[in-house]
Every structure is written in structure tokens, then in C-alpha cells.
PDB file of C-alpha atoms and ligand atoms in Angstrom:
ATOM      1  CA  MET A 867      23.935  84.627  58.733  1.00 74.00           C
ATOM      2  CA  ASP A 868      25.013  87.242  61.392  1.00 84.00           C
ATOM      3  CA  PHE A 869      25.579  85.419  65.118  1.00 87.00           C
ATOM      4  CA  GLN A 870      26.952  88.170  66.477  1.00 86.00           C
ATOM      5  CA  LYS A 871      24.059  90.782  66.289  1.00 86.00           C
ATOM      6  CA  TRP A 872      21.133  88.152  67.012  1.00 87.00           C
ATOM      7  CA  LEU A 873      22.798  87.960  70.101  1.00 89.00           C
ATOM      8  CA  TYR A 874      23.970  91.059  70.710  1.00 91.00           C
ATOM      9  CA  LEU A 875      27.558  89.353  71.189  1.00 92.00           C
ATOM     10  CA  PRO A 876      30.008  92.031  71.450  1.00 93.00           C
ATOM     11  CA  GLU A 877      31.824  93.089  68.320  1.00 93.00           C
ATOM     12  CA  LEU A 878      33.968  89.952  66.770  1.00 94.00           C
ATOM     13  CA  ALA A 879      38.209  90.517  66.501  1.00 95.00           C
ATOM     14  CA  SER A 880      39.428  86.288  66.629  1.00 95.00           C
ATOM     15  CA  ALA A 881      39.288  84.204  63.495  1.00 94.00           C
ATOM     16  CA  HIS A 882      37.993  81.435  65.934  1.00 93.00           C
ATOM     17  CA  GLY A 883      35.221  83.893  67.621  1.00 93.00           C
ATOM     18  CA  GLY A 884      32.316  82.756  65.168  1.00 92.00           C
ATOM     19  CA  GLN A 885      32.372  79.324  65.803  1.00 92.00           C
ATOM     20  CA  LEU A 886      31.983  80.245  69.420  1.00 93.00           C
ATOM     21  CA  ASP A 887      29.304  82.616  68.055  1.00 94.00           C
ATOM     22  CA  ARG A 888      27.801  80.213  66.109  1.00 93.00           C
ATOM     23  CA  LEU A 889      27.523  77.442  68.560  1.00 93.00           C
ATOM     24  CA  MET A 890      26.451  79.936  71.029  1.00 93.00           C
ATOM     25  CA  PHE A 891      23.639  80.856  68.592  1.00 94.00           C
ATOM     26  CA  TYR A 892      22.785  76.434  67.815  1.00 94.00           C
ATOM     27  CA  VAL A 893      22.741  76.604  71.850  1.00 94.00           C
ATOM     28  CA  HIS A 894      20.379  79.126  72.440  1.00 94.00           C
ATOM     29  CA  LEU A 895      17.982  77.772  69.271  1.00 94.00           C
ATOM     30  CA  LEU A 896      17.430  74.690  71.019  1.00 94.00           C
ATOM     31  CA  MET A 897      16.427  76.007  74.740  1.00 95.00           C
ATOM     32  CA  ALA A 898      14.392  78.468  72.875  1.00 96.00           C
ATOM     33  CA  LEU A 899      12.727  75.078  71.274  1.00 95.00           C
ATOM     34  CA  LEU A 900      12.778  73.600  74.507  1.00 95.00           C
ATOM     35  CA  PHE A 901      11.192  76.555  76.415  1.00 97.00           C
ATOM     36  CA  ILE A 902       8.014  76.665  74.685  1.00 97.00           C
ATOM     37  CA  GLY A 903       8.078  72.284  74.214  1.00 93.00           C
ATOM     38  CA  TRP A 904       8.104  72.701  78.077  1.00 94.00           C
ATOM     39  CA  ALA A 905       5.852  75.775  77.841  1.00 97.00           C
ATOM     40  CA  THR A 906       3.373  74.715  75.623  1.00 95.00           C
ATOM     41  CA  TYR A 907       3.321  70.497  76.915  1.00 92.00           C
ATOM     42  CA  PHE A 908       2.513  72.370  80.580  1.00 96.00           C
ATOM     43  CA  VAL A 909      -0.158  74.373  79.563  1.00 97.00           C
ATOM     44  CA  ILE A 910      -2.641  71.214  77.790  1.00 93.00           C
ATOM     45  CA  ALA A 911      -1.529  69.435  80.746  1.00 91.00           C
ATOM     46  CA  LEU A 912      -3.426  71.440  83.574  1.00 94.00           C
ATOM     47  CA  PHE A 913      -6.550  71.706  80.194  1.00 94.00           C
ATOM     48  CA  LYS A 914      -6.418  67.982  79.982  1.00 90.00           C
ATOM     49  CA  PHE A 915      -6.174  66.335  83.645  1.00 88.00           C
ATOM     50  CA  ARG A 916      -7.982  68.600  85.198  1.00 91.00           C
ATOM     51  CA  ALA A 917     -10.304  67.630  87.871  1.00 89.00           C
ATOM     52  CA  SER A 918     -13.543  67.977  86.437  1.00 91.00           C
ATOM     53  CA  ALA A 919     -12.119  66.158  83.566  1.00 88.00           C
ATOM     54  CA  ASN A 920     -10.931  63.344  85.146  1.00 87.00           C
ATOM     55  CA  PRO A 921     -13.057  62.363  88.077  1.00 89.00           C
ATOM     56  CA  VAL A 922     -11.565  59.620  88.377  1.00 89.00           C
ATOM     57  CA  ALA A 923      -7.828  58.171  88.389  1.00 86.00           C
ATOM     58  CA  ASN A 924      -6.783  57.005  85.471  1.00 84.00           C
ATOM     59  CA  PRO A 925      -4.732  53.570  86.381  1.00 86.00           C
ATOM     60  CA  ASP A 926      -3.208  52.872  82.740  1.00 85.00           C
ATOM     61  CA  GLY A 927      -2.192  56.362  82.586  1.00 79.00           C
ATOM     62  CA  VAL A 928      -0.084  57.403  79.147  1.00 79.00           C
ATOM     63  CA  GLN A 929       0.687  54.626  76.754  1.00 87.00           C
ATOM     64  CA  SER A 930       1.500  57.290  73.326  1.00 88.00           C
ATOM     65  CA  HIS A 931       5.126  57.054  72.682  1.00 90.00           C
ATOM     66  CA  ALA A 932       5.715  60.946  71.658  1.00 87.00           C
ATOM     67  CA  SER A 933       7.792  61.404  74.678  1.00 86.00           C
ATOM     68  CA  SER A 934      10.383  58.919  74.183  1.00 91.00           C
ATOM     69  CA  TYR A 935      10.963  59.982  70.770  1.00 93.00           C
ATOM     70  CA  ILE A 936      11.223  64.051  71.824  1.00 91.00           C
ATOM     71  CA  GLU A 937      13.643  63.293  74.177  1.00 92.00           C
ATOM     72  CA  VAL A 938      15.656  60.919  72.106  1.00 96.00           C
ATOM     73  CA  ALA A 939      15.351  64.184  69.209  1.00 94.00           C
ATOM     74  CA  VAL A 940      16.599  66.081  72.544  1.00 93.00           C
ATOM     75  CA  VAL A 941      19.348  63.941  72.651  1.00 95.00           C
ATOM     76  CA  VAL A 942      20.686  63.808  68.855  1.00 96.00           C
ATOM     77  CA  ALA A 943      20.557  67.325  68.749  1.00 94.00           C
ATOM     78  CA  GLU A 944      22.717  67.743  72.303  1.00 94.00           C
ATOM     79  CA  ALA A 945      24.953  65.036  71.443  1.00 96.00           C
ATOM     80  CA  ILE A 946      25.203  67.536  67.303  1.00 95.00           C
ATOM     81  CA  LEU A 947      25.721  70.106  69.882  1.00 94.00           C
ATOM     82  CA  LEU A 948      28.380  68.690  71.474  1.00 95.00           C
ATOM     83  CA  LEU A 949      30.180  66.363  69.054  1.00 96.00           C
ATOM     84  CA  GLY A 950      29.957  68.427  65.696  1.00 93.00           C
ATOM     85  CA  PHE A 951      30.845  71.903  67.120  1.00 92.00           C
ATOM     86  CA  SER A 952      31.859  72.695  70.932  1.00 94.00           C
ATOM     87  CA  VAL A 953      34.445  69.252  70.971  1.00 94.00           C
ATOM     88  CA  PRO A 954      36.057  70.052  67.635  1.00 92.00           C
ATOM     89  CA  LEU A 955      36.866  73.872  68.762  1.00 92.00           C
ATOM     90  CA  TRP A 956      38.023  73.166  72.114  1.00 92.00           C
ATOM     91  CA  ALA A 957      39.850  70.830  70.721  1.00 92.00           C
ATOM     92  CA  ALA A 958      41.637  73.735  68.599  1.00 88.00           C
ATOM     93  CA  ARG A 959      42.132  75.873  71.486  1.00 89.00           C
ATOM     94  CA  VAL A 960      44.130  73.403  73.938  1.00 90.00           C
ATOM     95  CA  ASP A 961      45.309  71.231  71.111  1.00 89.00           C
ATOM     96  CA  GLN A 962      46.064  72.490  68.450  1.00 90.00           C
ATOM     97  CA  PHE A 963      49.088  75.394  68.517  1.00 94.00           C
ATOM     98  CA  PRO A 964      50.254  77.094  65.865  1.00 94.00           C
ATOM     99  CA  ALA A 965      53.830  76.741  65.751  1.00 93.00           C
ATOM    100  CA  GLU A 966      56.198  79.036  68.449  1.00 92.00           C
ATOM    101  CA  LYS A 967      58.001  80.362  65.105  1.00 90.00           C
ATOM    102  CA  ASP A 968      54.970  81.918  63.278  1.00 93.00           C
ATOM    103  CA  ALA A 969      53.430  83.270  66.572  1.00 94.00           C
ATOM    104  CA  THR A 970      53.409  86.394  68.540  1.00 95.00           C
ATOM    105  CA  ARG A 971      54.754  84.885  72.088  1.00 96.00           C
ATOM    106  CA  VAL A 972      53.809  87.358  75.426  1.00 96.00           C
ATOM    107  CA  ARG A 973      54.156  85.746  78.827  1.00 95.00           C
ATOM    108  CA  VAL A 974      51.081  87.748  81.241  1.00 96.00           C
ATOM    109  CA  VAL A 975      51.647  87.943  84.801  1.00 94.00           C
ATOM    110  CA  ALA A 976      48.138  88.286  86.812  1.00 95.00           C
ATOM    111  CA  GLN A 977      48.461  89.884  89.955  1.00 93.00           C
ATOM    112  CA  GLN A 978      46.195  91.690  92.423  1.00 91.00           C
ATOM    113  CA  PHE A 979      45.457  94.311  90.345  1.00 92.00           C
ATOM    114  CA  ALA A 980      46.663  94.293  87.407  1.00 94.00           C
ATOM    115  CA  TRP A 981      48.366  92.073  84.329  1.00 96.00           C
ATOM    116  CA  ASN A 982      52.189  92.008  83.617  1.00 94.00           C
ATOM    117  CA  ILE A 983      53.245  91.824  80.190  1.00 95.00           C
ATOM    118  CA  HIS A 984      56.766  90.213  79.441  1.00 93.00           C
ATOM    119  CA  TYR A 985      57.691  90.759  75.911  1.00 93.00           C
ATOM    120  CA  PRO A 986      60.915  87.933  74.678  1.00 92.00           C
ATOM    121  CA  GLY A 987      62.077  90.499  72.905  1.00 88.00           C
ATOM    122  CA  ALA A 988      64.258  90.781  69.173  1.00 84.00           C
ATOM    123  CA  ASP A 989      65.358  86.778  70.189  1.00 86.00           C
ATOM    124  CA  GLY A 990      62.105  85.278  70.907  1.00 87.00           C
ATOM    125  CA  VAL A 991      63.137  83.306  74.089  1.00 89.00           C
ATOM    126  CA  PHE A 992      62.334  84.598  77.442  1.00 92.00           C
ATOM    127  CA  GLY A 993      64.679  86.081  80.049  1.00 90.00           C
ATOM    128  CA  LYS A 994      64.502  84.344  83.142  1.00 90.00           C
ATOM    129  CA  THR A 995      62.476  84.941  86.393  1.00 88.00           C
ATOM    130  CA  ASN A 996      63.348  84.656  89.616  1.00 86.00           C
ATOM    131  CA  ILE A 997      61.130  85.051  92.766  1.00 83.00           C
ATOM    132  CA  THR A 998      63.419  86.722  94.631  1.00 87.00           C
ATOM    133  CA  LEU A 999      63.859  89.585  91.648  1.00 88.00           C
ATOM    134  CA  VAL A1000      60.477  90.501  92.232  1.00 85.00           C
ATOM    135  CA  ASP A1001      60.001  94.440  93.202  1.00 84.00           C
ATOM    136  CA  ALA A1002      56.400  95.362  93.389  1.00 79.00           C
ATOM    137  CA  GLN A1003      57.943  98.352  91.825  1.00 80.00           C
ATOM    138  CA  SER A1004      60.014  98.298  89.783  1.00 82.00           C
ATOM    139  CA  ASN A1005      60.403  94.952  88.588  1.00 86.00           C
ATOM    140  CA  PRO A1006      57.019  93.125  89.143  1.00 84.00           C
ATOM    141  CA  LEU A1007      58.123  90.830  86.872  1.00 87.00           C
ATOM    142  CA  GLY A1008      61.559  88.875  88.961  1.00 88.00           C
ATOM    143  CA  LEU A1009      63.254  89.366  85.776  1.00 88.00           C
ATOM    144  CA  ASP A1010      66.809  88.487  86.149  1.00 88.00           C
ATOM    145  CA  ARG A1011      68.927  90.582  83.513  1.00 85.00           C
ATOM    146  CA  LYS A1012      71.966  89.068  84.308  1.00 85.00           C
ATOM    147  CA  ASP A1013      70.682  86.396  81.700  1.00 88.00           C
ATOM    148  CA  PRO A1014      71.870  87.235  78.377  1.00 86.00           C
ATOM    149  CA  ALA A1015      67.709  85.980  76.440  1.00 87.00           C
ATOM    150  CA  ALA A1016      66.752  88.920  79.430  1.00 86.00           C
ATOM    151  CA  ALA A1017      68.675  91.880  78.036  1.00 83.00           C
ATOM    152  CA  ASP A1018      66.317  92.724  75.033  1.00 86.00           C
ATOM    153  CA  ASP A1019      63.020  91.847  76.679  1.00 89.00           C
ATOM    154  CA  PHE A1020      60.501  94.643  77.722  1.00 90.00           C
ATOM    155  CA  THR A1021      57.765  94.691  80.124  1.00 90.00           C
ATOM    156  CA  THR A1022      55.015  96.454  80.400  1.00 92.00           C
ATOM    157  CA  VAL A1023      51.505  96.786  82.712  1.00 92.00           C
ATOM    158  CA  ASN A1024      47.971  96.302  81.400  1.00 95.00           C
ATOM    159  CA  GLN A1025      49.190  97.234  77.978  1.00 95.00           C
ATOM    160  CA  LEU A1026      48.813  94.532  75.425  1.00 96.00           C
ATOM    161  CA  HIS A1027      50.481  95.292  71.556  1.00 97.00           C
ATOM    162  CA  LEU A1028      49.900  92.402  69.551  1.00 97.00           C
ATOM    163  CA  PRO A1029      50.002  92.691  65.174  1.00 97.00           C
ATOM    164  CA  VAL A1030      47.213  91.696  63.138  1.00 96.00           C
ATOM    165  CA  ASN A1031      46.430  89.015  60.975  1.00 96.00           C
ATOM    166  CA  LYS A1032      49.319  86.823  63.568  1.00 96.00           C
ATOM    167  CA  PRO A1033      48.188  83.985  66.034  1.00 96.00           C
ATOM    168  CA  ALA A1034      48.983  84.770  69.902  1.00 97.00           C
ATOM    169  CA  ILE A1035      50.377  82.869  72.154  1.00 96.00           C
ATOM    170  CA  ILE A1036      50.478  84.203  75.224  1.00 97.00           C
ATOM    171  CA  TYR A1037      50.817  82.053  78.580  1.00 96.00           C
ATOM    172  CA  LEU A1038      49.303  83.111  81.311  1.00 96.00           C
ATOM    173  CA  SER A1039      50.399  82.911  84.966  1.00 94.00           C
ATOM    174  CA  SER A1040      49.019  84.663  88.385  1.00 93.00           C
ATOM    175  CA  LEU A1041      51.420  86.210  91.450  1.00 90.00           C
ATOM    176  CA  ASP A1042      48.828  85.804  93.655  1.00 91.00           C
ATOM    177  CA  VAL A1043      45.288  84.097  93.660  1.00 95.00           C
ATOM    178  CA  ILE A1044      42.728  83.167  90.675  1.00 96.00           C
ATOM    179  CA  HIS A1045      42.477  85.628  87.918  1.00 97.00           C
ATOM    180  CA  SER A1046      40.320  86.023  84.413  1.00 97.00           C
ATOM    181  CA  PHE A1047      41.439  86.860  81.238  1.00 97.00           C
ATOM    182  CA  GLY A1048      39.045  88.607  79.131  1.00 96.00           C
ATOM    183  CA  LEU A1049      38.947  89.432  75.705  1.00 96.00           C
ATOM    184  CA  GLN A1050      35.164  90.034  74.250  1.00 94.00           C
ATOM    185  CA  GLU A1051      36.232  90.848  70.276  1.00 95.00           C
ATOM    186  CA  MET A1052      38.645  87.816  70.425  1.00 96.00           C
ATOM    187  CA  ARG A1053      35.842  85.806  72.278  1.00 95.00           C
ATOM    188  CA  VAL A1054      39.139  84.346  74.212  1.00 96.00           C
ATOM    189  CA  LYS A1055      38.297  84.279  78.390  1.00 95.00           C
ATOM    190  CA  GLN A1056      40.398  82.223  80.762  1.00 96.00           C
ATOM    191  CA  ASP A1057      41.027  81.702  84.221  1.00 96.00           C
ATOM    192  CA  VAL A1058      44.482  82.425  85.414  1.00 96.00           C
ATOM    193  CA  ILE A1059      45.661  80.163  88.500  1.00 96.00           C
ATOM    194  CA  PRO A1060      49.202  80.640  90.945  1.00 94.00           C
ATOM    195  CA  GLY A1061      51.456  77.625  90.309  1.00 92.00           C
ATOM    196  CA  ILE A1062      50.016  76.729  86.711  1.00 94.00           C
ATOM    197  CA  VAL A1063      51.195  78.115  83.124  1.00 95.00           C
ATOM    198  CA  THR A1064      48.242  78.262  80.845  1.00 95.00           C
ATOM    199  CA  PRO A1065      49.138  79.149  77.300  1.00 95.00           C
ATOM    200  CA  ILE A1066      46.525  79.985  75.411  1.00 95.00           C
ATOM    201  CA  TRP A1067      45.484  81.677  71.941  1.00 96.00           C
ATOM    202  CA  PHE A1068      44.387  83.124  69.396  1.00 96.00           C
ATOM    203  CA  GLU A1069      44.409  85.036  65.770  1.00 97.00           C
ATOM    204  CA  PRO A1070      43.344  88.615  65.945  1.00 97.00           C
ATOM    205  CA  ILE A1071      41.609  89.997  62.533  1.00 97.00           C
ATOM    206  CA  VAL A1072      41.067  93.852  63.105  1.00 96.00           C
ATOM    207  CA  THR A1073      43.427  96.543  63.688  1.00 96.00           C
ATOM    208  CA  SER A1074      42.861  98.425  66.937  1.00 96.00           C
ATOM    209  CA  ASP A1075      42.624 101.297  64.593  1.00 96.00           C
ATOM    210  CA  ASP A1076      39.785  99.571  61.984  1.00 96.00           C
ATOM    211  CA  MET A1077      37.821  99.080  65.010  1.00 96.00           C
ATOM    212  CA  LYS A1078      37.401 102.483  66.380  1.00 95.00           C
ATOM    213  CA  LYS A1079      36.059 103.374  62.585  1.00 95.00           C
ATOM    214  CA  ARG A1080      33.417 100.186  63.267  1.00 93.00           C
ATOM    215  CA  LYS A1081      33.094 101.581  66.309  1.00 92.00           C
ATOM    216  CA  GLY A1082      33.344 105.423  65.507  1.00 93.00           C
ATOM    217  CA  ASP A1083      34.922 106.617  68.665  1.00 94.00           C
ATOM    218  CA  ASP A1084      37.984 107.964  68.130  1.00 93.00           C
ATOM    219  CA  LYS A1085      38.861 106.966  71.943  1.00 94.00           C
ATOM    220  CA  TRP A1086      37.741 103.369  71.624  1.00 95.00           C
ATOM    221  CA  SER A1087      39.662 100.509  72.910  1.00 96.00           C
ATOM    222  CA  TYR A1088      40.274  96.285  73.382  1.00 96.00           C
ATOM    223  CA  GLU A1089      40.259  95.873  76.794  1.00 96.00           C
ATOM    224  CA  ILE A1090      41.691  93.004  78.742  1.00 96.00           C
ATOM    225  CA  ALA A1091      39.007  92.634  81.361  1.00 96.00           C
ATOM    226  CA  CYS A1092      39.954  90.567  84.493  1.00 96.00           C
ATOM    227  CA  ALA A1093      36.900  87.619  84.864  1.00 95.00           C
ATOM    228  CA  GLN A1094      36.838  86.610  88.198  1.00 93.00           C
ATOM    229  CA  LEU A1095      36.662  88.901  91.370  1.00 95.00           C
ATOM    230  CA  CYS A1096      40.629  89.245  92.893  1.00 94.00           C
ATOM    231  CA  GLY A1097      39.447  90.785  95.246  1.00 93.00           C
ATOM    232  CA  LEU A1098      38.679  94.982  96.881  1.00 93.00           C
ATOM    233  CA  GLY A1099      40.219  96.829  93.759  1.00 94.00           C
ATOM    234  CA  HIS A1100      38.868  93.823  90.690  1.00 95.00           C
ATOM    235  CA  TYR A1101      36.488  96.112  89.131  1.00 93.00           C
ATOM    236  CA  ARG A1102      40.011  98.561  88.305  1.00 92.00           C
ATOM    237  CA  MET A1103      42.790  95.294  87.595  1.00 94.00           C
ATOM    238  CA  ARG A1104      41.218  96.832  84.208  1.00 93.00           C
ATOM    239  CA  GLY A1105      44.167  96.443  80.658  1.00 95.00           C
ATOM    240  CA  TYR A1106      43.990  97.616  77.210  1.00 96.00           C
ATOM    241  CA  MET A1107      45.120  95.489  74.213  1.00 97.00           C
ATOM    242  CA  SER A1108      45.799  97.507  70.707  1.00 96.00           C
ATOM    243  CA  ILE A1109      45.934  95.369  67.362  1.00 97.00           C
ATOM    244  CA  ASP A1110      48.355  97.030  65.454  1.00 96.00           C
ATOM    245  CA  THR A1111      49.530  96.465  61.657  1.00 96.00           C
ATOM    246  CA  PRO A1112      52.355  94.953  61.040  1.00 96.00           C
ATOM    247  CA  GLU A1113      54.691  98.144  60.799  1.00 96.00           C
ATOM    248  CA  GLN A1114      53.093 100.084  63.924  1.00 96.00           C
ATOM    249  CA  TYR A1115      53.864  96.362  65.853  1.00 95.00           C
ATOM    250  CA  ALA A1116      56.889  96.784  65.115  1.00 94.00           C
ATOM    251  CA  ALA A1117      57.824 100.554  65.515  1.00 95.00           C
ATOM    252  CA  TRP A1118      55.286  99.981  68.605  1.00 94.00           C
ATOM    253  CA  THR A1119      58.416  97.226  69.800  1.00 92.00           C
ATOM    254  CA  ALA A1120      61.752  98.626  68.382  1.00 91.00           C
ATOM    255  CA  GLU A1121      61.037 101.888  70.699  1.00 91.00           C
ATOM    256  CA  GLN A1122      60.527  99.391  73.845  1.00 90.00           C
ATOM    257  CA  ALA A1123      62.977  97.777  73.716  1.00 86.00           C
ATOM    258  CA  LYS A1124      64.972 101.376  73.587  1.00 86.00           C
ATOM    259  CA  ALA A1125      63.307 101.825  76.374  1.00 85.00           C
ATOM    260  CA  ALA A1126      64.233  98.472  77.796  1.00 81.00           C
ATOM    261  CA  ALA A1127      67.807  99.358  77.119  1.00 76.00           C
ATOM    262  CA  GLY A1128      68.245 102.615  79.043  1.00 72.00           C
ATOM    263  CA  GLY A1129      67.644 104.824  75.677  1.00 53.00           C
ATOM    264  CA  GLY A1130      63.934 105.625  75.938  1.00 45.00           C
ATOM    265  CA  ASP A1131      63.686 109.675  73.833  1.00 47.00           C
ATOM    266  CA  ASP A1132      59.842 109.556  77.588  1.00 47.00           C
ATOM    267  CA  ASP A1133      63.357 108.466  79.730  1.00 43.00           C
ATOM    268  CA  GLU A1134      63.273 111.900  81.969  1.00 44.00           C
ATOM    269  CA  TRP A1135      65.747 109.867  84.426  1.00 44.00           C
ATOM    270  CA  ASN A1136      68.413 109.817  81.749  1.00 35.00           C
TER     271      ASN A1136
HETATM  272 CU1   CU B1965      42.434  90.206  89.032  1.00 85.58          CU
END
């Protein structure tokens, strides 16, 4: 069953997202049943216990145990949703991270009102950062270029590229206040807390090009939304994400690395 369509959710583009949509569908289904049940009970009670039919109060009350059985059934249904679906899904998100060597690893540092993105470069090691080197214009991440591991690192603002069909680990942190890293189509939403590095992971399974075709819109792009009101400019804290084929991704990282090393074609000052 296509749970995403039933709930009018955004397009789905991550490996784990289908499980999340299914869980949301079951939760909505249970809530719908409870709503119908309670509404029906309310109408029955209004009619059955009306004053004209019950001139004298009945001190014995209801003798049937039906309500207890229904109550137990609701608890069992909720326990199944929680233990059978929610807990395993959450455990996979927070416990079963892919091996670092098998994943694309990126640091995302939120600030009012942008997403700073730090790639470790070819060596796969993030260069050191130092808060005293932070410069809002030239070095928002405070990357220490003297550190050998930082030599091949590159950074972008509001531009996240990830290769398709490969797990991505994102290390989230914040320069200032609480933000929230929201990727609708990936079914990812994680608060970004100052002073804490929060890792999350997901596997994108639909490239940007395929999604553009599916939407019939050439200009469409995945977006990074800030999902926590983080200040006056919150509305414009919007990044873009591109899910690339491995070839596109290799070409993009090569271009970025070249630009970071000072040899970029698009760098007019060189
Ligand atoms: Cu924000």
C-alpha cells in the first residue's frame, strides 16, 4: 500500500522513510478508530441516559465489562505500534549507524540563518576547527588550514551534495541557537543543539534528476528546511540538497576541492 499517497506526505526519497510512513499511517488509523468509537459512544450516551428515560438516578451504574475489554484492546494496539514499529525504527536511526568507511560523512553547522557544510575531502578526515578562527565572511566554520587534515577539506554554504544509494552520516552542530535540520523527502528532522554534536544518518535513494522528472519540474530541488523558529530570519534559513549519481558527485567534489585549493575556474580573483 502507498502510505505516502494516503497521508498526502511529501515525495519519499530515503531507504528508511517507507517504514516511517507506514507507522504514521497506522497511528492515524488507530486515532481515526478511537475518534469514531468515542463519537459513537457520546451520541449513544446522550440518547440512552437522557432525563426523560431516567427519571430516577441508578446507583448501580453500568454492569457490563465491555468498556474494560475495549480499553485493553486499545492498550494492546498502542503497545504493538510502540514496541513493534516505533522502537525498532528509532533504534535503527540512533544505534545502528553504518560504518564510517561505507558512508558519506558531512558536518553541518547551523547558524542564524544559514547552513555551513563541511566536507572532509579525499582523506576522509575532518580538519581541525578553532573557535578563534571563526570569521563570519571568510571562515564561518573556523577551519584551521594549517592542520594537514584540513588541506583537502572544502566548505559550502546552503549547498549539500550527497551521492545516491550510499548511507550519509551528518554531524549536526550549531554556532548560536537551536535550529532543526529538516529534510522532508528523506523523512529526517533533527534538532540542532548548541554545544552538542548530533549525528544522524539516512540513505538517499532518488537522485535530484529523477525527482525532477517525477515532479515534472526542471527547477525543483530538495531543500534543507530549518524546522525550529530560530530568530527573525528563520524564514530564509533554507538550504538546497542535491542527490547525485556517483559520477555527478565525484565531479562536484573534485570541482569543490579544486576551488578550495585556490585553483577554481570560477574564482575571479585568481
Ligand atoms: Cu534556524
